Each structure stands twice: as C-alpha cells, then as structure tokens.
Coordinates of C-alpha atoms in Angstrom, one line a residue:
M414 CA 108.5 102.5 59.2
P415 CA 109.8 101.2 62.5
S416 CA 110.2 97.4 62.9
P417 CA 107.6 95.8 65.2
K418 CA 108.9 95.0 68.6
R419 CA 109.6 91.4 69.4
S420 CA 107.5 89.7 72.1
I421 CA 109.2 87.5 74.7
H422 CA 107.9 85.4 77.6
V423 CA 110.2 85.3 80.6
V424 CA 109.7 83.0 83.6
A425 CA 111.1 84.1 87.0
G426 CA 111.3 82.4 90.4
V427 CA 110.8 84.0 93.8
I428 CA 113.1 81.7 95.6
T429 CA 112.5 81.8 99.4
D430 CA 114.7 80.1 102.0
A431 CA 113.7 78.8 105.4
R432 CA 114.3 82.3 106.9
G433 CA 111.9 83.9 104.5
R434 CA 114.7 85.6 102.5
I435 CA 114.4 86.0 98.8
L436 CA 117.2 85.3 96.3
L437 CA 118.1 88.0 93.7
N438 CA 120.5 87.8 90.7
R439 CA 122.5 90.7 89.5
R440 CA 122.6 91.3 85.7
T441 CA 126.1 90.9 84.3
E442 CA 127.9 93.6 82.3
N443 CA 127.3 91.9 78.9
R444 CA 123.5 92.2 79.2
D445 CA 121.0 95.1 78.9
M446 CA 120.2 96.8 82.2
A447 CA 123.5 95.6 83.5
G448 CA 124.0 95.9 87.3
L449 CA 120.3 95.8 88.2
W450 CA 119.0 93.1 90.5
E451 CA 116.2 90.7 89.4
F452 CA 114.4 87.6 90.3
P453 CA 116.3 84.7 88.6
G454 CA 114.9 83.0 85.5
G455 CA 114.9 83.5 81.8
K456 CA 113.3 83.3 78.4
R457 CA 110.8 80.4 77.7
E458 CA 111.9 78.6 74.5
A459 CA 109.6 77.2 71.9
G460 CA 108.0 73.9 73.0
E461 CA 108.6 74.5 76.7
T462 CA 106.0 75.1 79.4
S463 CA 106.7 77.8 81.9
E464 CA 107.5 75.2 84.5
Q465 CA 110.0 73.5 82.2
A466 CA 111.7 76.8 81.2
L467 CA 112.1 77.8 84.8
V468 CA 113.6 74.5 85.9
R469 CA 116.1 74.7 83.1
E470 CA 117.0 78.4 83.7
L471 CA 117.5 77.9 87.4
R472 CA 119.7 74.8 86.7
E473 CA 121.8 76.9 84.2
E474 CA 122.0 80.1 86.3
L475 CA 122.2 78.8 89.9
G476 CA 123.0 75.1 89.7
I477 CA 119.8 74.0 91.5
E478 CA 117.0 71.5 90.7
A479 CA 113.9 73.5 91.6
E480 CA 110.4 72.4 92.5
I481 CA 108.1 74.9 90.9
G482 CA 105.5 76.3 93.3
E483 CA 102.4 78.4 92.9
W484 CA 102.0 81.1 90.3
I485 CA 102.2 84.7 91.7
M486 CA 101.5 87.0 88.8
D487 CA 102.1 87.9 85.1
V488 CA 103.6 91.3 84.4
P489 CA 103.3 92.8 80.9
Q490 CA 106.1 95.4 80.4
H491 CA 107.1 97.5 77.4
Y492 CA 110.8 98.1 76.8
P493 CA 112.3 100.2 74.0
D494 CA 113.1 97.1 72.0
K495 CA 110.6 94.5 73.1
H496 CA 107.3 93.6 74.7
L497 CA 107.9 91.3 77.7
T498 CA 105.6 89.2 79.8
L499 CA 107.2 88.2 83.1
D500 CA 105.6 85.0 84.4
V501 CA 106.4 84.7 88.2
R502 CA 106.3 81.5 90.3
H503 CA 107.2 80.7 93.9
I504 CA 110.2 78.4 94.6
R505 CA 110.3 77.1 98.2
S506 CA 112.0 73.7 97.6
W507 CA 115.1 72.8 95.6
K508 CA 118.2 70.5 95.6
G509 CA 121.7 71.9 95.5
T510 CA 123.3 75.1 96.7
P511 CA 122.5 78.3 94.7
R512 CA 125.5 80.0 93.2
G513 CA 126.1 82.3 90.3
R514 CA 127.1 79.9 87.6
E515 CA 127.2 82.6 84.9
G516 CA 129.5 84.9 86.7
Q517 CA 126.6 86.9 88.3
A518 CA 126.4 88.1 91.9
I519 CA 123.6 86.7 94.0
T520 CA 122.2 87.8 97.3
W521 CA 119.6 86.8 99.8
V522 CA 117.3 89.6 100.9
A523 CA 114.7 90.0 103.6
P524 CA 111.3 90.9 101.9
D525 CA 111.2 94.3 103.7
K526 CA 114.6 95.2 102.2
L527 CA 113.7 94.5 98.6
G528 CA 113.0 98.1 97.9
R529 CA 116.6 99.0 98.5
Y530 CA 117.7 97.1 95.3
S531 CA 117.6 98.8 91.9
M532 CA 115.5 96.5 89.7
P533 CA 114.2 96.4 86.1
P534 CA 110.7 97.9 85.6
A535 CA 109.0 94.4 85.2
D536 CA 110.3 93.2 88.6
L537 CA 109.0 96.2 90.6
P538 CA 105.3 95.2 90.5
V539 CA 106.4 91.7 91.7
V540 CA 108.1 93.3 94.8
A541 CA 104.8 95.1 95.5
A542 CA 102.8 91.9 95.0
L543 CA 105.0 90.2 97.6
R544 CA 104.8 93.0 100.2
Q545 CA 101.6 94.9 99.8
P546 CA 97.9 94.0 100.1
D547 CA 96.0 92.7 97.1
R548 CA 92.8 94.5 98.1
Y549 CA 92.2 98.2 98.5
L550 CA 88.9 99.1 100.2
I551 CA 87.4 102.5 99.4
T552 CA 84.7 103.5 102.0
P553 CA 81.3 104.7 100.8
A554 CA 79.7 107.8 102.4
P555 CA 77.8 107.1 105.6
E556 CA 74.1 106.6 105.1
D557 CA 71.7 109.5 105.7
G558 CA 69.9 109.6 109.0
E559 CA 70.7 109.7 112.7
H560 CA 72.2 106.2 112.8
G561 CA 74.2 106.5 109.5
P562 CA 77.6 107.5 111.1
Q563 CA 77.5 104.7 113.7
R564 CA 76.5 102.1 111.1
W565 CA 79.4 103.3 109.0
Q566 CA 81.8 102.8 111.9
D567 CA 80.4 99.4 112.6
Q568 CA 80.9 98.3 109.0
L569 CA 84.4 99.7 109.0
Q570 CA 85.1 97.7 112.1
E571 CA 83.8 94.6 110.3
A572 CA 86.0 95.3 107.3
V573 CA 89.1 95.6 109.5
A574 CA 88.2 92.4 111.3
A575 CA 87.8 90.6 108.0
G576 CA 91.4 91.5 107.1
Q577 CA 91.3 94.6 105.0
Q578 CA 94.7 96.2 105.4
R579 CA 94.7 99.1 103.1
I580 CA 91.7 101.5 103.3
Q581 CA 90.8 104.8 101.7
L582 CA 88.5 106.9 103.9
R583 CA 86.4 108.6 101.3
L584 CA 83.9 110.8 103.0
P585 CA 82.2 113.8 101.3
A586 CA 84.0 117.1 102.2
A587 CA 80.6 118.6 103.2
H588 CA 79.7 115.8 105.6
P589 CA 79.2 117.5 109.0
Q590 CA 81.0 114.8 110.9
R591 CA 83.7 114.1 108.4
Q592 CA 86.8 114.8 110.5
A593 CA 85.3 113.3 113.6
L594 CA 84.5 110.1 111.8
I595 CA 88.0 110.0 110.3
E596 CA 89.7 110.5 113.7
Q597 CA 87.5 108.0 115.4
A598 CA 88.4 105.4 112.7
L599 CA 92.1 106.1 113.2
R600 CA 91.9 105.8 117.0
A601 CA 90.0 102.5 116.8
H602 CA 92.1 100.8 114.2
R603 CA 95.5 102.6 114.0
Q604 CA 97.5 99.4 114.1
G605 CA 97.6 96.9 111.2
V606 CA 95.8 99.1 108.7
Q607 CA 97.3 101.5 106.1
W608 CA 95.0 104.5 106.0
L609 CA 94.7 107.0 103.2
L610 CA 92.4 110.1 103.0
N611 CA 90.6 111.0 99.8
R612 CA 92.2 114.1 98.3
D613 CA 92.9 115.9 101.6
I614 CA 96.6 116.4 101.7
E615 CA 96.7 118.8 104.6
L616 CA 94.6 116.7 106.9
A617 CA 96.6 113.6 105.9
R618 CA 99.8 115.4 106.8
T619 CA 98.4 116.5 110.1
L620 CA 97.1 113.1 111.1
G621 CA 100.2 111.2 109.8
V622 CA 98.4 109.0 107.3
G623 CA 98.4 108.6 103.6
V624 CA 96.6 110.5 100.9
H625 CA 94.8 109.3 97.8
L626 CA 95.0 112.0 95.1
G627 CA 92.2 112.6 92.6
S628 CA 93.2 112.5 89.0
E629 CA 92.6 116.2 88.7
Q630 CA 95.2 116.8 91.5
L631 CA 98.0 115.1 89.5
A632 CA 98.3 118.0 87.1
T633 CA 98.6 120.6 89.9
L634 CA 101.5 119.0 91.9
Q635 CA 105.2 119.3 91.1
E636 CA 106.5 117.0 93.8
R637 CA 105.3 114.2 96.1
P638 CA 103.0 115.9 98.7
L639 CA 103.9 113.7 101.7
P640 CA 107.1 112.2 103.1
A641 CA 108.1 108.7 102.4
G642 CA 106.6 107.4 105.6
Q643 CA 103.1 108.4 104.5
L644 CA 101.5 106.7 101.5
V645 CA 100.6 108.6 98.4
A646 CA 98.2 107.0 95.8
A647 CA 96.3 108.4 92.8
S648 CA 93.2 107.7 90.8
C649 CA 94.1 107.3 87.1
H650 CA 92.1 106.8 83.9
D651 CA 94.7 107.0 81.1
L652 CA 98.5 106.8 80.4
A653 CA 99.2 110.5 81.0
Q654 CA 97.8 110.2 84.5
L655 CA 99.7 107.0 85.3
Q656 CA 102.9 108.6 84.1
A657 CA 102.2 111.7 86.2
A658 CA 101.6 109.5 89.3
Q659 CA 104.9 107.7 88.7
R660 CA 106.8 111.0 88.2
L661 CA 105.4 112.3 91.6
G662 CA 106.6 109.2 93.3
C663 CA 103.2 107.8 94.2
D664 CA 103.4 104.5 96.0
F665 CA 100.6 103.0 93.9
A666 CA 97.8 103.9 91.6
V667 CA 94.2 102.9 90.9
L668 CA 93.2 102.4 87.3
G669 CA 89.7 102.1 85.9
P670 CA 86.9 101.5 85.4
V671 CA 87.9 98.1 84.1
L672 CA 84.3 96.7 84.0
A673 CA 81.0 98.4 84.0
T674 CA 80.0 99.8 87.3
A675 CA 76.7 101.0 88.8
S676 CA 78.4 104.0 90.4
H677 CA 79.6 105.4 87.0
P678 CA 77.1 104.0 84.5
D679 CA 78.2 106.5 81.8
A680 CA 81.9 105.6 81.9
T681 CA 83.2 103.4 79.1
P682 CA 85.0 100.3 80.7
L683 CA 88.6 99.8 79.8
G684 CA 88.5 96.0 79.8
W685 CA 91.3 93.8 81.0
E686 CA 93.4 94.0 77.8
A687 CA 93.5 97.8 77.8
F688 CA 94.3 97.7 81.6
A689 CA 97.3 95.5 80.9
A690 CA 98.4 97.6 78.0
L691 CA 98.4 100.7 80.2
R692 CA 100.1 98.9 83.1
A693 CA 102.9 97.8 80.8
Q694 CA 104.0 101.4 80.2
V695 CA 104.8 102.2 83.8
S696 CA 106.3 100.3 86.8
L697 CA 103.9 101.4 89.5
P698 CA 101.8 98.9 91.5
I699 CA 98.3 99.4 90.1
Y700 CA 94.9 98.3 91.5
A701 CA 92.1 97.5 89.0
L702 CA 88.9 99.4 89.8
G703 CA 85.4 99.2 88.6
G704 CA 82.8 96.5 88.9
L705 CA 85.2 94.2 90.8
D706 CA 85.3 92.2 94.0
A707 CA 87.7 89.9 95.8
G708 CA 87.0 87.1 93.2
H709 CA 88.7 89.2 90.6
V710 CA 92.1 89.4 92.4
S711 CA 93.6 86.5 90.3
Q712 CA 92.4 88.1 87.1
A713 CA 94.0 91.4 88.0
R714 CA 97.3 89.6 88.7
R715 CA 97.0 87.9 85.3
H716 CA 97.1 91.3 83.8
G717 CA 99.9 92.7 85.9
G718 CA 97.7 94.3 88.6
Q719 CA 98.5 94.6 92.3
G720 CA 95.0 93.4 92.9
I721 CA 91.6 95.1 93.1
A722 CA 90.2 98.3 94.6
A723 CA 86.5 98.5 95.3
I724 CA 83.7 100.1 97.3
R725 CA 80.7 97.8 97.0
G726 CA 82.9 94.7 96.2
L727 CA 84.7 94.9 99.5
W728 CA 82.5 96.9 101.9
P729 CA 80.5 94.7 104.4
G730 CA 76.9 94.5 103.3
G731 CA 77.8 96.4 100.1

C-alpha cells in the first residue's frame, strides 16, 4: 500500500518594487524542479504564523526585512510526493537590498512578462490572479419581445461601465439577431474588454475574439482551436475535462456548479472542498461557477480559484 503523501504549507511573497516589477527566485540545482522560477518564500514551520514564516524565509533567502502586506490567494496543488498549499502575500515594503543569499539567481520582471518564465504548477495560478480579472460575466439570453434585444444591449453597457473586463457572449444559436447583437456589442465596447463567444469557434475566429468551449467540445478537439492572441476557455465539471482543457492549451476554465443554482436545479453541487481538490490536480486558472456572485471572490481565492463566473450574480438587474 503506498505511503500517504505529506502535506506542507508554503508561504510565498509577491515582492513588488516602485516600478511595479515583481521579484522571482530561481530554484537551485539541489532542489526538486531545479531551474524553475518561483515567488520567493518557503515552508511554514510548526508554531509559526504565515506572516512569521514569510518574514523568516525572506530574511534567509534574500537578506531583507519584509513588511507583510495583504493576502492574495491560497493555491492547493498535488505533486507526486506531497500535497502543497501555497499561501501568497503581497510585499511592497522592506529594508535591505534583495540578493540571492542561498546561491540562487533572482530577477525583477514586469507583470506582463511573467508568462515567459517557466514556473512550478502552484505558482501559475498566482500569475493569473495577478494579471487577469477575478470575475467572468456570462450573458443571459435577451428577453423575449420587441424591446428585449435593446434592453440586453443596455444591460451589457451597464456591466462594462461597472468594470466587467472578461465577458462571454452566450446567446442561443437560434436567436434571430444573434450575430447582429454580437457584432454590435463588439463595436460598442471593443477596447478594455476580453470577449469570448459561447461555443462558436468559426465566428470567434472571424471576429478576432475568444471562444468558450462547451464541455462536450473538449473531447472532439485535438489542438487549440484559436491562436494565442485569442482566448480559449472551457466549461468543466470533472477532472477529465479539466485535464483535457489543460492539454488543449486553454487559457482558463470554469468549474461547477460549486453551489446550488436556480438555472440547474437538478445538478449536484461540488462544494468548495471538492472544487479545491479538482483545482489542485491541474495548473489552469479556474473560475468557480454556480450560485455565486461578487461576494464569493475571496472564498474562491481561498480554494485556489481565479475568481467567480456568473450570469445572475454579475448581470445588471440579474
């Protein structure tokens, strides 16, 4: 019978300088995952708080006395030999000059360049949390009636004005004004919003926007359906689908339902612990979906999520 995996709690710091650059450590040759870059920090020892552990680790690794800032997220991650929880904090103030006191290379990186660095699986969701929106709006279908399409456009305008930056346009394929509504939305709000179309790969390719794949599409695709400049996301409900999304090179996934939801009353909710357990087995950014609103973002981050995805919980008047 295999030995149970050990569980460790690691605290890491996102150290940001006055220019907004972020410090990365390179793992030395005598450690596992040697050569990969990571956010500096280390294991929390018995009797330590996370803050105490991070102060000690940054003193030992970098020779600085750090002032621990706000919490960012916890990332549960399964490795072959251990279960790890990565507890991540901001560091914007410290005394001393950071240097690699344990023989490791260090570098300062602009946030938009973090993706160029090979990192351990647990660090990748942190990069996404620093760079990508924590809310993903999924639009409802327009209401029936003569004024339904215009009201839908007005509500979409309100959502963009309220700061929604990542939006899935989810209109029924049979809607008579579907493409016209999509094109009107893109013309009105092209700048500052990341748009994805529900399931329609060809139209997304034509319009130069992203696509959100249905879970049933994951099994039919052998490669990423759009180039790197156009987002690809996927709806997932289990580990096999998450792993398929990761193999395809999806930029993020949506996992749920986490809580009971009126739109799918017969679906059994995962719950937060099952969400975290599934998230721990891949390194994708994952939005929690199902019965959630903006007030659940912090809870999603506590369980390793990028944030929350929602229709009613984020749609104006929803």
